[in-house]
C-alpha positions as semicolon CSV with decimal commas, in nm:
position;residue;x (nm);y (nm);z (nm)
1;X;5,376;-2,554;3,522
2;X;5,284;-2,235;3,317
3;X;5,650;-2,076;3,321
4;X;5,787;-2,433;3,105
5;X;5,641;-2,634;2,852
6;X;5,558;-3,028;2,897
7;X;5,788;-3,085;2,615
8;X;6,089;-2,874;2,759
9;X;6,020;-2,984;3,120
10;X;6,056;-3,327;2,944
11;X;6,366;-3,284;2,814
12;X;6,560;-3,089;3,131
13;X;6,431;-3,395;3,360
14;X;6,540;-3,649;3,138
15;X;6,884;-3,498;3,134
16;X;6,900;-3,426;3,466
17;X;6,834;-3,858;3,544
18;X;7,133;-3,848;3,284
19;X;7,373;-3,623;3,485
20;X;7,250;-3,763;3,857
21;X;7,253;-4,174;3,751
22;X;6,921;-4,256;3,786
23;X;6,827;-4,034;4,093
24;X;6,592;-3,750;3,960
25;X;6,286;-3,658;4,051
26;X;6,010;-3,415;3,883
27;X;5,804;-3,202;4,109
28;X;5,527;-2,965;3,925
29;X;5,318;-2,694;4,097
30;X;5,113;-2,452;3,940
31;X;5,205;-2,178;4,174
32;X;4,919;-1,914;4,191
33;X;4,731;-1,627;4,012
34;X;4,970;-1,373;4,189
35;X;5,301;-1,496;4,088
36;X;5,185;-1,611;3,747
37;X;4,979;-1,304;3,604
38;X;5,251;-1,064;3,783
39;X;5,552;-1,205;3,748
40;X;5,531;-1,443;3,429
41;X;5,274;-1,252;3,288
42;X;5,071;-1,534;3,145
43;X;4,645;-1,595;3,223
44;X;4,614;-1,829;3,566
45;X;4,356;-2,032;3,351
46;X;4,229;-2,394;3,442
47;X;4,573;-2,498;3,659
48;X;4,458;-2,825;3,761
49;X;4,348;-2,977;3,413
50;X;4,645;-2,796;3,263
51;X;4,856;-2,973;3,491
52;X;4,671;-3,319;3,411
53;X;4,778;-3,264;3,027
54;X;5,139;-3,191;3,157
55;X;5,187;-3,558;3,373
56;X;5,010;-3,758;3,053
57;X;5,262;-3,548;2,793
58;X;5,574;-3,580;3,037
59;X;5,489;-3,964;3,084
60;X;5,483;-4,072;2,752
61;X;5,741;-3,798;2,628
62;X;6,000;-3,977;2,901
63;X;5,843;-4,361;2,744
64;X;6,081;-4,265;2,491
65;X;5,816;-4,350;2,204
66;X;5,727;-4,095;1,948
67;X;5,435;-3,872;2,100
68;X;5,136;-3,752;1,944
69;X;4,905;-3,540;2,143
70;X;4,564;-3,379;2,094
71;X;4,454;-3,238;2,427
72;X;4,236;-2,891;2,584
73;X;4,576;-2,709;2,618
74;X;4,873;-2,857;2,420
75;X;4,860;-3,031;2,075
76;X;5,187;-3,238;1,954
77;X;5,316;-3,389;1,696
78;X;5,585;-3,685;1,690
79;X;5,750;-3,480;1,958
80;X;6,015;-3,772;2,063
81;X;6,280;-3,684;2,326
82;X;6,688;-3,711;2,192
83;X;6,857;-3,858;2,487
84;X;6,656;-4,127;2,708
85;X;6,643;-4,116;3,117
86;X;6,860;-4,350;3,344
87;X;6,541;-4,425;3,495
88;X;6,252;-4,641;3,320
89;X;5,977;-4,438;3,526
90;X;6,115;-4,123;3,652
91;X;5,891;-4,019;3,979
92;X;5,652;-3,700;3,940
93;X;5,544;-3,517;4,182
94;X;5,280;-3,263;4,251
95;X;5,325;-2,981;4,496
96;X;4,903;-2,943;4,609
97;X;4,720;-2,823;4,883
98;X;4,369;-2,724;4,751
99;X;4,123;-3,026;4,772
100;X;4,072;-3,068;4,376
101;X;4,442;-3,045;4,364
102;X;4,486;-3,318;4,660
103;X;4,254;-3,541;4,434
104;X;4,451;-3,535;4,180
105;X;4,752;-3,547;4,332
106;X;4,586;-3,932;4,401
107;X;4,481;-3,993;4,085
108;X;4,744;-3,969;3,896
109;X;5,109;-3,824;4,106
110;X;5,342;-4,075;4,287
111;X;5,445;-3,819;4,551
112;X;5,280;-3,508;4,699
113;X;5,501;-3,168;4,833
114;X;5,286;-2,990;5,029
115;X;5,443;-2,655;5,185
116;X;5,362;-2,461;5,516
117;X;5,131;-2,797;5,658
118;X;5,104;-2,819;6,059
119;X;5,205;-3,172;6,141
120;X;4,858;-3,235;6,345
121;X;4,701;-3,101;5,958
122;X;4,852;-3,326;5,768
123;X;4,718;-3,663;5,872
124;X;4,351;-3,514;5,758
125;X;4,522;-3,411;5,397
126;X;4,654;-3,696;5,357
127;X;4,329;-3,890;5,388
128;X;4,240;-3,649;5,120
129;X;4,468;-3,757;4,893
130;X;4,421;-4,129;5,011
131;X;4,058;-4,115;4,900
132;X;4,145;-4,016;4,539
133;X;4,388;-4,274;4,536
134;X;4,183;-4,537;4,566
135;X;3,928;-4,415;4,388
136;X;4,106;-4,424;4,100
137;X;4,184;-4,779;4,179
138;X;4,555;-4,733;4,340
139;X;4,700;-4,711;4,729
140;X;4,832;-4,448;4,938
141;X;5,131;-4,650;4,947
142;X;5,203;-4,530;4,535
143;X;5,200;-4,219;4,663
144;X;5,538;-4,054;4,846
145;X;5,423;-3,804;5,098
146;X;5,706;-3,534;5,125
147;X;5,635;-3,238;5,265
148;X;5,883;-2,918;5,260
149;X;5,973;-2,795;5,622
150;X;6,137;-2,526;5,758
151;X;6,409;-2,660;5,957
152;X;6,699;-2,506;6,211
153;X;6,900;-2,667;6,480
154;X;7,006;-2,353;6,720
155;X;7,320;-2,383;6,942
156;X;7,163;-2,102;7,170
157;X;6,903;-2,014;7,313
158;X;6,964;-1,647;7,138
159;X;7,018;-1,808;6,819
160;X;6,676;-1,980;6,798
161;X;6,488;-1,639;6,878
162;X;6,663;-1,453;6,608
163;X;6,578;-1,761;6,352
164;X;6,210;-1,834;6,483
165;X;6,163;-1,477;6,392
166;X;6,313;-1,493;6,002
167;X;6,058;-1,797;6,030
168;X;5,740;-1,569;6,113
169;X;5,845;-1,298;5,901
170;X;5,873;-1,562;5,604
171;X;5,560;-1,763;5,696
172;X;5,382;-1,394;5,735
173;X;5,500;-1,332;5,376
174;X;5,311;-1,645;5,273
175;X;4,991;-1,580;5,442
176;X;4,949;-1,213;5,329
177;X;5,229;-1,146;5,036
178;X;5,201;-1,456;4,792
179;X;4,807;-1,416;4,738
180;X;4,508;-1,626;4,846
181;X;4,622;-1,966;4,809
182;X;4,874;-1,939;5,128
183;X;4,635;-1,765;5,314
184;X;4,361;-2,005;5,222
185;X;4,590;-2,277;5,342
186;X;4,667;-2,169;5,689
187;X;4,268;-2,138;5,744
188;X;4,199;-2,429;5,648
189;X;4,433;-2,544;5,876
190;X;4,255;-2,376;6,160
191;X;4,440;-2,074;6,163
192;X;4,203;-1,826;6,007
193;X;4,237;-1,534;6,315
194;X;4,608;-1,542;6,329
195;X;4,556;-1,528;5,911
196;X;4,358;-1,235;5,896
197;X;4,550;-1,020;6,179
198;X;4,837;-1,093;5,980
199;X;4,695;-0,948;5,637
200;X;4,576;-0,642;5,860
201;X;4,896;-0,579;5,960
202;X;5,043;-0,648;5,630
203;X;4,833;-0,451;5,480
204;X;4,914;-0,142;5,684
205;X;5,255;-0,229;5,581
206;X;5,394;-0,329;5,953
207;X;5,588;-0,628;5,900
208;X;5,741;-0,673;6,236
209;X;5,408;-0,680;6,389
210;X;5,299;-0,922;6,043
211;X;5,560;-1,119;6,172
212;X;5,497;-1,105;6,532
213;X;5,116;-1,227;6,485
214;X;5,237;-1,583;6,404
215;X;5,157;-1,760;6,676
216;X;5,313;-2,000;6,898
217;X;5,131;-2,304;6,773
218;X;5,180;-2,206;6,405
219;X;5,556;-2,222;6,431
220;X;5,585;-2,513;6,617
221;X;5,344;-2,713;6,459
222;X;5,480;-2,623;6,084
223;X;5,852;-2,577;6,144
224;X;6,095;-2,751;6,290
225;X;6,312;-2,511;6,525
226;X;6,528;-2,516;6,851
227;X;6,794;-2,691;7,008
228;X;6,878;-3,087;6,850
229;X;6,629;-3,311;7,065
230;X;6,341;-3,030;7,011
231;X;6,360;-3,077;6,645
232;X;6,406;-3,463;6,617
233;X;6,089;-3,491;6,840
234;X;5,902;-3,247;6,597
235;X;6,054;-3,418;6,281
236;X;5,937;-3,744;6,448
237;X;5,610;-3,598;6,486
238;X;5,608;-3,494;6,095
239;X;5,708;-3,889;5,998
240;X;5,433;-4,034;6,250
241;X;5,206;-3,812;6,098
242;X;5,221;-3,967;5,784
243;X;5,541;-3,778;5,601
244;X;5,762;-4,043;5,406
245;X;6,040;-3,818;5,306
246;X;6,040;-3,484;5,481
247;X;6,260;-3,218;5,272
248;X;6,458;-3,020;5,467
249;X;6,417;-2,648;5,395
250;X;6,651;-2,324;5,572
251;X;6,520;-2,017;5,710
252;X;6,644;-1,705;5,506
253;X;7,032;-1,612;5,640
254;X;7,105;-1,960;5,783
255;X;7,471;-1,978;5,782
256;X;7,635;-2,300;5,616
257;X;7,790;-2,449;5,969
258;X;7,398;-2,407;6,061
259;X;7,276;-2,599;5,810
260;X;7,560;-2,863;5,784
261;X;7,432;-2,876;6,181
262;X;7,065;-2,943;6,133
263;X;7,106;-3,200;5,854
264;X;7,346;-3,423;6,040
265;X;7,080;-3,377;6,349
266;X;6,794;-3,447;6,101
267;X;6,925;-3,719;5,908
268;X;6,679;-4,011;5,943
269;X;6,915;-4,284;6,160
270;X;6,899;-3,981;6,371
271;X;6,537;-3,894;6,391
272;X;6,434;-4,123;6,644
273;X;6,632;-4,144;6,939
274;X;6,479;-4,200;7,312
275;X;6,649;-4,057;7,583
276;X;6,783;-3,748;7,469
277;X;6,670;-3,434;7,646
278;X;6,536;-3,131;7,493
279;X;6,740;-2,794;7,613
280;X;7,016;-2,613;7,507
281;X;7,357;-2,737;7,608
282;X;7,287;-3,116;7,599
């Protein structure tokens, strides 16, 4: 959200329905303080109602109507998009996690993208989000729950240690590299020891052992990793958990046969198959 404006975020959306038929869809996140004050080098200030002024400009900008807009953060006059979307209501949706960002996320979103969430977590967040949605007179059922999961099908028993550990060293990056809102996350998600052993080691700049403090429970529960029937059972656990459309995410150094692999393993007709047996070999 702070890196773009609504207007151009407009725009590269609406040509992006253009170029894809009809089949775009806008996600918006505000990031965090970290990234956005050290990296962009812009003020973290007010995310949440900032991002409520960007979904009402984006709306209407994508309406295709002439836009006039007089709000906290953005002011605009006749701003009017040149080239229309495929799509009469192209879907927006709002990466969230923290609980006034879940509420709006139900308000006024019609997905949600959370990020690192353990499977047995996310039935509580989305009540969360639930709540707020019919509050503000709608249904769950508006909103598209589509989380973003690290995923790997291993041919090896080898093979899935060396990728569960690019897993912990990336999730150990999140907890104790990206700021608080990671680390905030994976407490509130009953995780708070593992958390803080993690910063400690972090901090004393020992990422192996960073890495090696993820626990067992952590990586199983928020990525989906070993040999095919392991991870359609845990990507079946994700779906009865309340995920619509899981997005398949790669560890860092996947190789392309491995991820051609774990998407045809992972595609939905696929998800949900009795009978097969978990082990390596099958």
């Amino acid at each position: 959200v702070f890196s773009r404006t609504p207007a151009l975020i407009a725009q590269s959306i609406a040509s992006l329905d253009q170029i894809s038929h009809g089949r775009a869809t806008l996600g918006l996140g505000t990031s965090g303080r970290l990234l956005i004050e050290e990296w962009h080098g812009l003020p973290y200030h007010r995310p949440i109602a900032r991002t409520r002024e960007y979904i009402e400009i984006i709306r209407q900008a994508l309406s295709g109507q002439a836009l006039t807009y007089e709000g906290q953060f953005f002011q605009l006059g006749r701003f009017r998009l040149g080239a229309s979307p495929v799509q009469a209501n192209i879907p927006i949706f709002l990466a969230s996690l923290g609980p006034k960002n879940l509420e709006l996320t139900g308000q006024l979103a019609d997905g949600w993208l959370p990020v690192w969430v353990h499977q047995n977590h996310l039935p509580s967040l989305k009540e969360q989000v639930s709540k707020a949605a019919q509050e503000a007179g709608r249904d769950i059922s508006q909103v598209t729950v589509a989380p973003q999961i690290m995923c790997y099908v291993s041919e090896t028993a080898k093979e899935q240690a060396e990728v569960d550990q690019r897993i912990r060293a990336h999730m150990a990056y999140y907890i104790a590299g990206m700021g608080q809102y990671y680390y905030d996350l994976f407490c509130r998600s009953g995780f708070q020891e593992e958390a803080d052993a993690v910063r400690v080691a972090w901090a004393n700049r020992d990422r192996d052992k960073a890495a090696s403090l993820v626990s067992e429970d952590m990586l199983s529960g928020i990525a989906v990793s070993g040999d095919a029937a392991t991870c359609r059972a845990s990507m079946d656990r994700f779906r009865r958990n309340g995920a619509d459309m899981p997005i398949v995410a790669f560890p860092h150094g996947s190789t392309l046969d491995g991820i051609k692999r774990t998407l045809e393993v992972l595609a939905p007709a696929k998800v949900a198959q009795p009978g097969s047996a978990a082990g390596f070999g099958n």
